[in-house]
Coordinates of C-alpha atoms and ligand atoms in Angstrom, one line a residue:
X59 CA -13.2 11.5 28.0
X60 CA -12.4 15.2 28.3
X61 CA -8.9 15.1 26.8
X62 CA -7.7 14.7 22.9
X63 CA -7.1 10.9 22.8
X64 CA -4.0 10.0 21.2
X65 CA -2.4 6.4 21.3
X66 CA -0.2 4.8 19.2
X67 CA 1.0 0.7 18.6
X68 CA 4.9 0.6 19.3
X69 CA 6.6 -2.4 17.8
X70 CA 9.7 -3.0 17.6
X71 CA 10.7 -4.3 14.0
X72 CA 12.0 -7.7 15.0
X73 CA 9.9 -10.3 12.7
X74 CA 6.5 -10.7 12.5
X75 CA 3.6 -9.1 14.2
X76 CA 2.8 -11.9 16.8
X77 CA -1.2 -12.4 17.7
X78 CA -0.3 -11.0 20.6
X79 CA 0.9 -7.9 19.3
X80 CA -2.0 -7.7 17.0
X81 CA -4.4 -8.0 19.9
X82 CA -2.9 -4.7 21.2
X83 CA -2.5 -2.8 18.7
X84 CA -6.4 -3.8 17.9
X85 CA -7.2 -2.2 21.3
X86 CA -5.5 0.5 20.7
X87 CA -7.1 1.1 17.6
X88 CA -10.7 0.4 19.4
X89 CA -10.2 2.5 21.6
X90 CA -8.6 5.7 20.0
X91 CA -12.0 5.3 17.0
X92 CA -14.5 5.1 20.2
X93 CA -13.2 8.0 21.2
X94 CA -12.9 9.9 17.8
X95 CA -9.2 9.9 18.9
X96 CA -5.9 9.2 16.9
X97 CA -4.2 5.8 16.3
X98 CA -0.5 6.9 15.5
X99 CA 2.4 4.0 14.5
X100 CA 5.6 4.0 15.7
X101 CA 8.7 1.8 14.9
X102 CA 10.6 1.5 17.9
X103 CA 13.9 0.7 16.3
X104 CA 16.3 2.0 18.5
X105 CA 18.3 -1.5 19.0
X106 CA 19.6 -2.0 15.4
X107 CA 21.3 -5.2 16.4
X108 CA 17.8 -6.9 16.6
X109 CA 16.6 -4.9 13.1
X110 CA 14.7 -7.3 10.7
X111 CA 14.5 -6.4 7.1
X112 CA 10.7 -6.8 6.2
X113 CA 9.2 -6.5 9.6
X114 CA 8.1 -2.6 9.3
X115 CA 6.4 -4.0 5.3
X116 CA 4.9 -6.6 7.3
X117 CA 3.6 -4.9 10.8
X118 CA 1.8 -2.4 8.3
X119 CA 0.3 -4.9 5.9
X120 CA -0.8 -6.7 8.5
X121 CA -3.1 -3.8 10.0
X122 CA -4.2 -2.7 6.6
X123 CA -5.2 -6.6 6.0
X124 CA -7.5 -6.6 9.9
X125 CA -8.3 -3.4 8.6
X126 CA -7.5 -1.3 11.5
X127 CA -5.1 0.9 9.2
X128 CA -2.8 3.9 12.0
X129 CA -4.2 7.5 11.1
X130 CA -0.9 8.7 12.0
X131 CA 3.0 7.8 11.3
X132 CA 4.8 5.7 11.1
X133 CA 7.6 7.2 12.7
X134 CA 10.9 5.8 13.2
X135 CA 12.8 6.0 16.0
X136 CA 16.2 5.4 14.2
X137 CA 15.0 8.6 12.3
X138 CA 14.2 10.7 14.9
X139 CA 18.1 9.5 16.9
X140 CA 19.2 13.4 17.1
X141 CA 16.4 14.2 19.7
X142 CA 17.0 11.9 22.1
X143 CA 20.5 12.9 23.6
X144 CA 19.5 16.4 24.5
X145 CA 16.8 14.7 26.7
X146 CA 19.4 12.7 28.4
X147 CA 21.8 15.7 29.0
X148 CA 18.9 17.2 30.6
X149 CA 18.3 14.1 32.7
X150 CA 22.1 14.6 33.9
X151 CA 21.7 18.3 34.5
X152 CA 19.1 17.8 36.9
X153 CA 21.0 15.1 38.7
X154 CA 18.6 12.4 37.7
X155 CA 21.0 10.7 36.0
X156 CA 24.7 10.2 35.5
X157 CA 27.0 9.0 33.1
X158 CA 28.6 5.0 33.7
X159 CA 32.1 3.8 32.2
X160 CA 31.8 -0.2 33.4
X161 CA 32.9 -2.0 31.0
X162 CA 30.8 -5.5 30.0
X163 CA 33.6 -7.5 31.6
X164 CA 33.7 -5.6 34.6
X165 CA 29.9 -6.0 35.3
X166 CA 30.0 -9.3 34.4
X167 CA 32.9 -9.9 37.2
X168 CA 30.5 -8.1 39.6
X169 CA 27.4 -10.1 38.2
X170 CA 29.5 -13.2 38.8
X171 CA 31.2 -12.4 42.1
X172 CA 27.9 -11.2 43.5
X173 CA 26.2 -14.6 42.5
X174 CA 29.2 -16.4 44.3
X175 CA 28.4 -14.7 47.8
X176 CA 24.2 -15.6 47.1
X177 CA 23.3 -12.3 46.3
X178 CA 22.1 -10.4 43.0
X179 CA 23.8 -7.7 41.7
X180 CA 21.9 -4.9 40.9
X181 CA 23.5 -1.3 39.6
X182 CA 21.9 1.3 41.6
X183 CA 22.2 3.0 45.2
X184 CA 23.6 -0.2 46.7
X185 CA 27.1 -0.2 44.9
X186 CA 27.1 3.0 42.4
X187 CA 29.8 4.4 44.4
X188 CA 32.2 1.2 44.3
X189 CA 31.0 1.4 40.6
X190 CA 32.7 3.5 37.4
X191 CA 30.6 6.4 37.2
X192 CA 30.2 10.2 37.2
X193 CA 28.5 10.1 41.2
X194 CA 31.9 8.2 42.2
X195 CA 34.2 9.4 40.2
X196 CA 36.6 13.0 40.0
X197 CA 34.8 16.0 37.5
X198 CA 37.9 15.6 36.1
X199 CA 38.5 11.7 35.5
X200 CA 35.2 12.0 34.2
X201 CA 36.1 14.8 31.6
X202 CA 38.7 12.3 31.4
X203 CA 37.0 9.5 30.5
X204 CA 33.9 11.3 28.1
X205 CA 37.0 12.8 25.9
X206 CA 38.8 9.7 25.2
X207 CA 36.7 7.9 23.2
X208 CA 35.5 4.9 25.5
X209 CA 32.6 3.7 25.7
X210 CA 30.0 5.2 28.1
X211 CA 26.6 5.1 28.9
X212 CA 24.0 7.5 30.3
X213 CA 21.9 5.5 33.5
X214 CA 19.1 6.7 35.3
X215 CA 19.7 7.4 38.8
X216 CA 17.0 5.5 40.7
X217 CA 15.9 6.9 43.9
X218 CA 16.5 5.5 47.2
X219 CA 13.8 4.7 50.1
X220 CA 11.0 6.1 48.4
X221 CA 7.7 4.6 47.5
X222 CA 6.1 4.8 44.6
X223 CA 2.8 4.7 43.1
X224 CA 1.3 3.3 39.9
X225 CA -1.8 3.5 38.3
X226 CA -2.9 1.3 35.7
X227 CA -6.3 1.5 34.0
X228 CA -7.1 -2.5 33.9
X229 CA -4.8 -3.5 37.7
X230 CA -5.5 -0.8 39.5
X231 CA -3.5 1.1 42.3
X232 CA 0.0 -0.3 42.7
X233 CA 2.8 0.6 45.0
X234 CA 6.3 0.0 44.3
X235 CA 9.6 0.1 46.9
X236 CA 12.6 2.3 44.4
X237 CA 15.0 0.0 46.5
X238 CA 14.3 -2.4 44.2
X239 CA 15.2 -0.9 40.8
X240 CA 18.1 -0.5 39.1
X241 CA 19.9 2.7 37.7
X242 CA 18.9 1.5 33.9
X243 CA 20.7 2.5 31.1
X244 CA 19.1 5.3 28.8
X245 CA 21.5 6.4 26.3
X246 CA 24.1 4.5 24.5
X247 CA 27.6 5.7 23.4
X248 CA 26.4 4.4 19.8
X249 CA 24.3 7.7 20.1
X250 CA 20.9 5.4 20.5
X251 CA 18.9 6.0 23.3
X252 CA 17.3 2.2 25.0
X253 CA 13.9 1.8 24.3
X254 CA 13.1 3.0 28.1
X255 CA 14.1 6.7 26.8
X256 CA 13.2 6.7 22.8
X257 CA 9.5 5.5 24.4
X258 CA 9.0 8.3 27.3
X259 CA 10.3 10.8 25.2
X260 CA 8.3 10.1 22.4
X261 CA 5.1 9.5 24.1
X262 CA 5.5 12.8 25.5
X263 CA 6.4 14.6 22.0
X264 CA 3.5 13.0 20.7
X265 CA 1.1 14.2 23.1
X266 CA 0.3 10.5 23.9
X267 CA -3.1 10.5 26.4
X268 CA -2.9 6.6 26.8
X269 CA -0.5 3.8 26.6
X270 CA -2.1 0.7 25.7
X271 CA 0.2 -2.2 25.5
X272 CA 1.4 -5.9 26.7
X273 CA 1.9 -6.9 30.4
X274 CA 5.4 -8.0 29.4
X275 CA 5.9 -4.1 29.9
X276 CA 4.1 -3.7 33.3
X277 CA 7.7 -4.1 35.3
X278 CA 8.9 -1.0 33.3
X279 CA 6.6 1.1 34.1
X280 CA 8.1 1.9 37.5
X281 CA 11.0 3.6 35.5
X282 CA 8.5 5.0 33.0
X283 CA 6.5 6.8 35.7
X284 CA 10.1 8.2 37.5
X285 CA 11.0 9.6 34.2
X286 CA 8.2 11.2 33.3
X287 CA 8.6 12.5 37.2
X288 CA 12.4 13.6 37.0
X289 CA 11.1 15.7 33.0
X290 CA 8.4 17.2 35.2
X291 CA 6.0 15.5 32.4
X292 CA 2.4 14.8 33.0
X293 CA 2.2 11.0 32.3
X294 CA 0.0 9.3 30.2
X295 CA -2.4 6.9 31.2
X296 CA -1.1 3.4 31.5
X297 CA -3.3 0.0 30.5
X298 CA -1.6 -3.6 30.6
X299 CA -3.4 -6.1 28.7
X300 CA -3.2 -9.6 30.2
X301 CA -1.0 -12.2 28.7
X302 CA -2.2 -14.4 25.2
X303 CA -1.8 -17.6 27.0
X304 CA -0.7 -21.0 25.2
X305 CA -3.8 -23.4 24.6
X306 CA -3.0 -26.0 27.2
X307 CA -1.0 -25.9 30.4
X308 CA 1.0 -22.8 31.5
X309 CA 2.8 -20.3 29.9
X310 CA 2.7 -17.4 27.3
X311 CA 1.3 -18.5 24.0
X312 CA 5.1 -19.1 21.6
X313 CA 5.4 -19.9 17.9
X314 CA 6.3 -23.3 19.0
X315 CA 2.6 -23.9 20.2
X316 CA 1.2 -22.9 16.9
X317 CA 3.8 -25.7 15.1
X318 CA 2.8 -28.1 17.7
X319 CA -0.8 -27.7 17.3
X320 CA -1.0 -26.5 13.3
X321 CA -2.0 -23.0 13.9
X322 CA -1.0 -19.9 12.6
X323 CA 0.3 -17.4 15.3
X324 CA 1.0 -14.2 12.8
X325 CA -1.3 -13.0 10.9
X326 CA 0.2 -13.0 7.4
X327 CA 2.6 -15.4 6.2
X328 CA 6.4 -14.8 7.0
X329 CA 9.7 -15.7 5.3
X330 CA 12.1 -15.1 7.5
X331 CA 15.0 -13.9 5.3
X332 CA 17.7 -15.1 7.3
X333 CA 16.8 -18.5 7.6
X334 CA 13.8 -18.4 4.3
X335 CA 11.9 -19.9 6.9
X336 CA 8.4 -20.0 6.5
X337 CA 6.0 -19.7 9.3
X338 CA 1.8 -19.8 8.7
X339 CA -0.2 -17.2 8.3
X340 CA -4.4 -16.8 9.0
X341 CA -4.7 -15.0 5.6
X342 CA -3.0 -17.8 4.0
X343 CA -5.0 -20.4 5.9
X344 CA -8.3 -19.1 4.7
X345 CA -9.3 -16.7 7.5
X346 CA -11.6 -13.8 7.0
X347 CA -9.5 -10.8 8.4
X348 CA -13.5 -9.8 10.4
X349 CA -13.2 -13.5 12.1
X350 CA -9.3 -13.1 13.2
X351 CA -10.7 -9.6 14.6
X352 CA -13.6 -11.0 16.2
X353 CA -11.7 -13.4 17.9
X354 CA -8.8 -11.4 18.8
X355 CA -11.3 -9.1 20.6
X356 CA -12.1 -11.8 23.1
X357 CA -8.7 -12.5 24.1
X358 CA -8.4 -10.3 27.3
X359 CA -11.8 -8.2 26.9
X360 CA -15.7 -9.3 26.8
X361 CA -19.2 -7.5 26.3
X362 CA -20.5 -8.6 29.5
X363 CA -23.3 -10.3 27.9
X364 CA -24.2 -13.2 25.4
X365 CA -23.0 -12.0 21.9
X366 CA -19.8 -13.5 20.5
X367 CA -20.0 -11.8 16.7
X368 CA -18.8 -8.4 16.6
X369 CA -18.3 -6.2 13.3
X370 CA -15.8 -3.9 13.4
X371 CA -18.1 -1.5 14.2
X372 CA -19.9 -3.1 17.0
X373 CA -16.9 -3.4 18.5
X374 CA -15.8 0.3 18.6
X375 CA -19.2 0.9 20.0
X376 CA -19.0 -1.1 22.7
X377 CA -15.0 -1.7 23.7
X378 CA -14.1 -0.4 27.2
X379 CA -10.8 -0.8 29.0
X380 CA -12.4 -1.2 32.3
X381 CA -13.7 -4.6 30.6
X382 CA -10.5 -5.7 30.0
X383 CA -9.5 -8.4 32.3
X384 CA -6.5 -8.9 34.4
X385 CA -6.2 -12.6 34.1
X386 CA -4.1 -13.9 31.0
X387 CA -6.0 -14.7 28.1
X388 CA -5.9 -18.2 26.7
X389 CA -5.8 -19.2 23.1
X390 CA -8.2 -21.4 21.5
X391 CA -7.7 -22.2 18.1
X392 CA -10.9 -24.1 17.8
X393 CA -12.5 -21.2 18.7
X394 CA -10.7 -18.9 16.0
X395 CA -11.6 -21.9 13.9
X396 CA -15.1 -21.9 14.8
X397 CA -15.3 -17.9 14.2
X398 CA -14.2 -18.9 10.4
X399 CA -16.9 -21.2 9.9
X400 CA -19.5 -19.0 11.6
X401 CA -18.5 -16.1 9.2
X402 CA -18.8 -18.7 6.1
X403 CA -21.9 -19.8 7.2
X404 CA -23.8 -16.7 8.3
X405 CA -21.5 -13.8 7.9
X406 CA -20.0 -13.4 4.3
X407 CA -22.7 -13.8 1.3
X408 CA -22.9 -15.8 -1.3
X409 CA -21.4 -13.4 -3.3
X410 CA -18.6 -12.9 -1.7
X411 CA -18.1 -16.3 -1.3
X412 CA -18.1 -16.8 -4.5
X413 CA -16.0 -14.5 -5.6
X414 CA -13.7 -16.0 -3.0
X415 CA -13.8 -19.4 -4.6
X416 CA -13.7 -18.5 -8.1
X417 CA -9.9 -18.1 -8.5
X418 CA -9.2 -22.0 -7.4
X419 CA -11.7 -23.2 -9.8
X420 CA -9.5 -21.5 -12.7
X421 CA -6.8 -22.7 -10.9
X422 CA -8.0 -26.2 -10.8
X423 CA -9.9 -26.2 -14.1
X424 CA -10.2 -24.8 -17.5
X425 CA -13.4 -23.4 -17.3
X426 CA -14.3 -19.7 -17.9
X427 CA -16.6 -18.6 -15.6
X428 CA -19.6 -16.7 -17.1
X429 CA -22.3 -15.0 -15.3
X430 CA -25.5 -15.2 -17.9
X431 CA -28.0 -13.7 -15.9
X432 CA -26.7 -10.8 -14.7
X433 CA -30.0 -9.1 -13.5
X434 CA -30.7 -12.3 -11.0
X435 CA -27.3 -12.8 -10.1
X436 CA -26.9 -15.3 -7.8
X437 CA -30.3 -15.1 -6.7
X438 CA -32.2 -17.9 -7.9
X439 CA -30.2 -20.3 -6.3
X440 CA -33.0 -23.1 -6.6
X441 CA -34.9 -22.3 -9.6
X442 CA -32.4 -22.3 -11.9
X443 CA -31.0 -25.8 -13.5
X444 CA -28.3 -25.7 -15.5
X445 CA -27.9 -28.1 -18.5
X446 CA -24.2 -28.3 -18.1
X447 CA -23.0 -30.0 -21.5
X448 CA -20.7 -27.6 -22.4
X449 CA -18.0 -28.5 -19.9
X450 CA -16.4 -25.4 -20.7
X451 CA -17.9 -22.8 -19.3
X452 CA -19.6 -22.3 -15.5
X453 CA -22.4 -19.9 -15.1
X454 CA -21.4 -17.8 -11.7
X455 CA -24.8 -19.2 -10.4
X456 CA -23.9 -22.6 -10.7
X457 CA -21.0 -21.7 -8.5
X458 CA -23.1 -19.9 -6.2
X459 CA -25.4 -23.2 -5.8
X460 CA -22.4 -25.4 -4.8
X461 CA -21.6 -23.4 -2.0
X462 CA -25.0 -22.9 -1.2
X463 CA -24.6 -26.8 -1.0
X464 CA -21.7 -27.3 1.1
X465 CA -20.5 -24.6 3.3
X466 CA -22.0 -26.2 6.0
X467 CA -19.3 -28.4 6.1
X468 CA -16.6 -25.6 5.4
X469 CA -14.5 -23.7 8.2
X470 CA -12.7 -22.1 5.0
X471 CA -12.2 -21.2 1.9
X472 CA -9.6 -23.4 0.5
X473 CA -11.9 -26.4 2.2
X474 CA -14.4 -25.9 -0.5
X475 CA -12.6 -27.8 -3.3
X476 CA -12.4 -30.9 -1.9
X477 CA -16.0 -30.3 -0.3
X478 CA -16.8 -30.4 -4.1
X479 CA -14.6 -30.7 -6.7
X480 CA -17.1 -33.3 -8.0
X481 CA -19.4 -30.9 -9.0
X482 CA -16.5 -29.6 -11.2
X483 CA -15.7 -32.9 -12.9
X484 CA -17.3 -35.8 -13.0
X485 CA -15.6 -38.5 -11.1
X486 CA -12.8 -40.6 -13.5
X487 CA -12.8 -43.7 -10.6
X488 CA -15.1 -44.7 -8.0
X489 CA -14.3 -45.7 -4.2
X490 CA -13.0 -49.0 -4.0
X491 CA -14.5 -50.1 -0.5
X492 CA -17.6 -48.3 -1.1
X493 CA -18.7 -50.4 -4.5
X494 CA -17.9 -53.6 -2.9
X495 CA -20.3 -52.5 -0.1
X496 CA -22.8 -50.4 -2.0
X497 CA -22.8 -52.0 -5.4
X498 CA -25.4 -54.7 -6.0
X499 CA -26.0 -56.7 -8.4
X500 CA -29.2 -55.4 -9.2
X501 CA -28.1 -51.7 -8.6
X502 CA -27.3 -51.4 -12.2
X503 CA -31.0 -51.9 -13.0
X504 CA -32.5 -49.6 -10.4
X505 CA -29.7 -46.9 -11.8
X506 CA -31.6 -47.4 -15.3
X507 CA -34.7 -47.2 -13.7
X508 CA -33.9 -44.0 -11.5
X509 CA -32.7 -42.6 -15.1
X510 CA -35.9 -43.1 -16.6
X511 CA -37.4 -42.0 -14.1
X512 CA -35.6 -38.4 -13.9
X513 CA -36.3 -38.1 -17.7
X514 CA -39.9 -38.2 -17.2
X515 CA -39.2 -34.8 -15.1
X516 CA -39.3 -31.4 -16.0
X517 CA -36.6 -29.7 -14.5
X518 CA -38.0 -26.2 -14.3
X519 CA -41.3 -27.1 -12.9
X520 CA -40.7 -26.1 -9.3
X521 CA -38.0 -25.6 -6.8
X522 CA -39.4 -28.3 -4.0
X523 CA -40.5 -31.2 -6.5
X524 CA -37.4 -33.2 -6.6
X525 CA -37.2 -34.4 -2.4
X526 CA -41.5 -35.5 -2.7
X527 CA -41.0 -37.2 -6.3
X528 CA -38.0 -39.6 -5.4
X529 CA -39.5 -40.0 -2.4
X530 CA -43.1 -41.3 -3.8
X531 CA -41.0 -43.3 -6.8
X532 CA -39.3 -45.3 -3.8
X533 CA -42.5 -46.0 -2.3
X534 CA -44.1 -47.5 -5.4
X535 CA -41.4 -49.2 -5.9
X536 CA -40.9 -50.3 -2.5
X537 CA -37.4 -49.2 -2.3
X538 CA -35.6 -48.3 0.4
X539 CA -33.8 -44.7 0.3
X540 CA -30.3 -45.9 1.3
X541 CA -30.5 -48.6 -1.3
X542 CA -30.8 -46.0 -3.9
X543 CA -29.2 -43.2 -2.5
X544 CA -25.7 -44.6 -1.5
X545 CA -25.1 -45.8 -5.0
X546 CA -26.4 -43.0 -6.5
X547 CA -24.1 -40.9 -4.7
X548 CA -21.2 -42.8 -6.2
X549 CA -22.1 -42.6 -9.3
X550 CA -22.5 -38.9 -8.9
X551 CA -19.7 -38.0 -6.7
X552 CA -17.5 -41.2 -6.9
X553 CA -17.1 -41.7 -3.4
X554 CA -19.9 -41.3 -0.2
X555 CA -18.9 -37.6 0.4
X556 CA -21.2 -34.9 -0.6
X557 CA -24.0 -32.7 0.4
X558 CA -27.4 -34.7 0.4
X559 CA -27.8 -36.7 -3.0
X560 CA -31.0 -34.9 -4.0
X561 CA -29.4 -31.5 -3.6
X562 CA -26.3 -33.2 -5.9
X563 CA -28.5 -34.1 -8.3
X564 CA -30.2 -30.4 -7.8
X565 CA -27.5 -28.8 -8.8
X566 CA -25.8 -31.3 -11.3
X567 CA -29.4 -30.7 -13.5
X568 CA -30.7 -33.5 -15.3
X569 CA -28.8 -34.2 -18.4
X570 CA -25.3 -34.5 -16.4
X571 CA -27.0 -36.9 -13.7
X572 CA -28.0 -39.0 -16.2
X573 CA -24.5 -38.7 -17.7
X574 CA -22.5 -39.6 -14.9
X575 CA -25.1 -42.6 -13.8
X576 CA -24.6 -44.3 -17.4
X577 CA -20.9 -43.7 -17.2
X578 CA -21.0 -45.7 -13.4
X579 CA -23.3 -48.4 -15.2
X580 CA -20.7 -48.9 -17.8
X581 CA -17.7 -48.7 -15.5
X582 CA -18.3 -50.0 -12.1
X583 CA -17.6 -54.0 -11.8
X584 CA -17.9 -55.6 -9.0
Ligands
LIG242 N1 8.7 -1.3 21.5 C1 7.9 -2.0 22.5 C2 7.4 -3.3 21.9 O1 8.1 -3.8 21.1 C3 6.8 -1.1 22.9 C4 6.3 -1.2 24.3 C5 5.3 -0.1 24.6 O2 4.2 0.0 24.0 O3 5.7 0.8 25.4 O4 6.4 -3.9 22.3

């Protein structure tokens, strides 16, 4: 790329960041960092009507939390209101646009009158000189008019019989008939320019080299490209990502699929403050901000080959626009789901993990969390047994071992706890159904037996004894696994869920096995 890259994410502050409008303003950042270019935000909040108090906060936490923080801005639009005019003036001077005095009701009657006869209206070459404006009106009446105070506004004047061409990165060459467009309104007797003008204008003042941004926008850029035409302005170049499609069926993905389905479509959690709505957000439902990346990065672009985990990084290096796909993009939420568990599972590290989970086991429980072995921190994650009498404290390893244990099973954070809360406090009641089914009359005496036989065992010895030792126990016994395993496990857990029994009593150590086995000997009646 031979020019200065410049791009910028342009959201208008009306609620929440939609996924979708994450997705884009990810690509944008992609591609200004592959090509050592700028990311610039800007709040298009030209229509104050439609003005959300907290959606600016919100758009910007939410990129710092994805961690694909702007490099420039933001700027406001509201704040910049005293440039705009001039460029509309100018617009008028060159005769590329005109000034309009309809009021609402009178395009409504024509809106209404037209769609009596079968026809559209549409406010442009056809009927601008049966219209209220300063092509069909006197210099004078239009002096008139701009001194007394009505409202106006400032259109463009669309040209007649002319075709046009537009280029778009990701579609291609298009051609568009001007017959078809109407003489859209730029500038507001409120003194706000439309987002059609505030968004040329700006583009141009901030040397944007390419605008990166929704599809919903592609039927604009017709009026985009004349401006730029009528300022004499080099345009940028234009990229339309494809659609974020709803999971099933047709249709652009809504908020109302997400409620439908239970999943978050923002990425943080919003109140709306109108309503104190809540809606869902992935940070609040345990996503990594990497995996909600990852998976954004697939909605509308691919590698072209096999790999489906990107870090940030990886995917700088190897995002392309012309890899961006026309079609719309549908949303799977197992897939974001299945990105989650992937980054438990193979991405994040023990550590971090752990340091993830720590602040629900304080919440749940009164133990302080110690780390005693600095030096090996979480690192022997097999060697170590813990004697876990003192109830109060929990060594960080310990910790480290239980999710070692069950993270399999996890596709987030906030699913650890109930994945195994047991290893945090022994169970106070055991599964109904399962002791009637489980619980026989001699399992009382093969507990006792499986105690003595655990006390016989040094704990430390090695890390792989304890799966070869039950194992050759059962067979001199003659013992079937299950028939000591399933009661075990309720003894231990008090229910059937749980890693494998072995690891359980792995990571329980020996003195709180034996503690919980009694406890079950003493309690369970069936
Ligand atoms: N303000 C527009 C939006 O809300 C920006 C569209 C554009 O990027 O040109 O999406």
């Amino acid at each position: 790329m031979n020019k200065n890259v410049r791009v910028r994410f342009a959201p208008s502050p009306t609620g929440p960041l939609h996924i979708g409008g994450l997705r884009t303003a990810l690509f944008n950042y992609l591609f200004a960092k592959k090509h050592n270019g700028t990311f610039i935000l800007r709040i298009e909040d030209t229509d104050q009507s439609r003005f959300v108090e907290g959606a600016e906060q919100y758009i910007i936490d939410a990129l710092n939390w994805c961690n694909i923080p702007f490099n420039e801005g933001p700027y406001r639009q509201s704040e910049r209101k005293h440039i705009y005019k001039q460029y509309a003036e100018q617009l008028i001077d060159s005769g590329n646009a005109y000034y309009a005095f309809d009021t609402t009701e009178e395009l409504d009657f024509h809106r209404k009158d037209h769609e009596a006869k079968g026809k559209t209206f549409i406010y442009n070459w056809h009927n601008r000189l049966k219209l209220k404006n300063s092509i069909s009106l006197s210099e004078e009446d239009v002096k008139t008019k701009l001194n007394s105070g009505d409202d106006y506004v400032i259109r463009f004047k669309s040209p007649q019989d002319e075709t046009l061409r537009l280029k778009d990165i990701i579609r291609g060459d298009m051609t568009i008939d001007t017959n078809i467009l109407d003489d859209k309104v730029l500038f507001k007797s409120d003194g706000m320019p439309t987002y059609h003008l505030a968004n040329i204008v700006d583009d141009h003042l901030m040397e944007i080299s390419h605008v990166i941004r929704g599809e919903e926008w592609l039927p604009s850029l017709a009026l985009h490209q004349l401006l730029y035409n009528a300022f004499g302005w080099e345009a940028p170049e234009f990229a339309h990502l494809p659609l974020i499609m709803k999971p099933t069926g047709k249709g652009k993905l809504s908020k109302r699929d997400g409620d439908r389905l239970g999943f978050p479509v923002f990425p943080l959690e919003w109140k709306d403050p109108k309503t104190g709505e809540v809606s869902k957000g992935y940070r609040e439902e345990g996503y990594f901000p990497e995996a909600v990346i990852n998976f954004l990065a697939f909605l509308g672009w691919n590698p072209g080959t096999e790999q489906e985990i990107f870090t940030l990084k990886e995917l700088i290096a190897d995002f392309d626009l012309e890899r961006v796909h026309k079609a719309g993009a549908r949303f799977n939420p197992d897939k974001a789901k299945w990105y989650n568990q992937y980054y438990i599972m193979y991405v994040k590290t023990i550590e971090e993990l752990t340091d993830l989970f720590i602040p629900t086991i304080q919440k749940r429980t009164n133990y302080i969390i110690i780390n005693n072995d600095k030096s090996t921190k979480y690192k022997k994650i097999r060697q170590e047994y813990i004697d876990r009498s003192n109830y109060e404290n929990i060594d960080l390893g310990y910790v480290a071992r239980v999710i070692w244990s069950i993270r399999a099973k996890a596709s987030y954070i906030d699913d650890f706890w109930s994945l195994s809360d047991f290893f945090f406090e022994p169970p106070n009641s055991y599964d109904k159904k399962a002791v009637k089914k489980q619980w026989k009359e001699d399992t009382p005496n093969l507990m006792k037996a499986f105690i003595a036989f655990i006390n016989h065992f040094d704990f430390d010895d090695t890390s792989t004894w304890l799966d070869y030792e039950i194992e050759k126990w059962l067979e001199i016994k003659g013992v079937h696994f299950g028939k000591l395993a399933l009661p075990l496990r309720l003894c231990l857990v008090g229910s059937l869920k749980g890693p494998f029994v072995n690891k359980i009593i792995e990571i329980l150590g020996e003195k709180e096995t034996i503690r919980r086995i009694e406890k079950a000997i003493n309690t369970i009646k069936n």
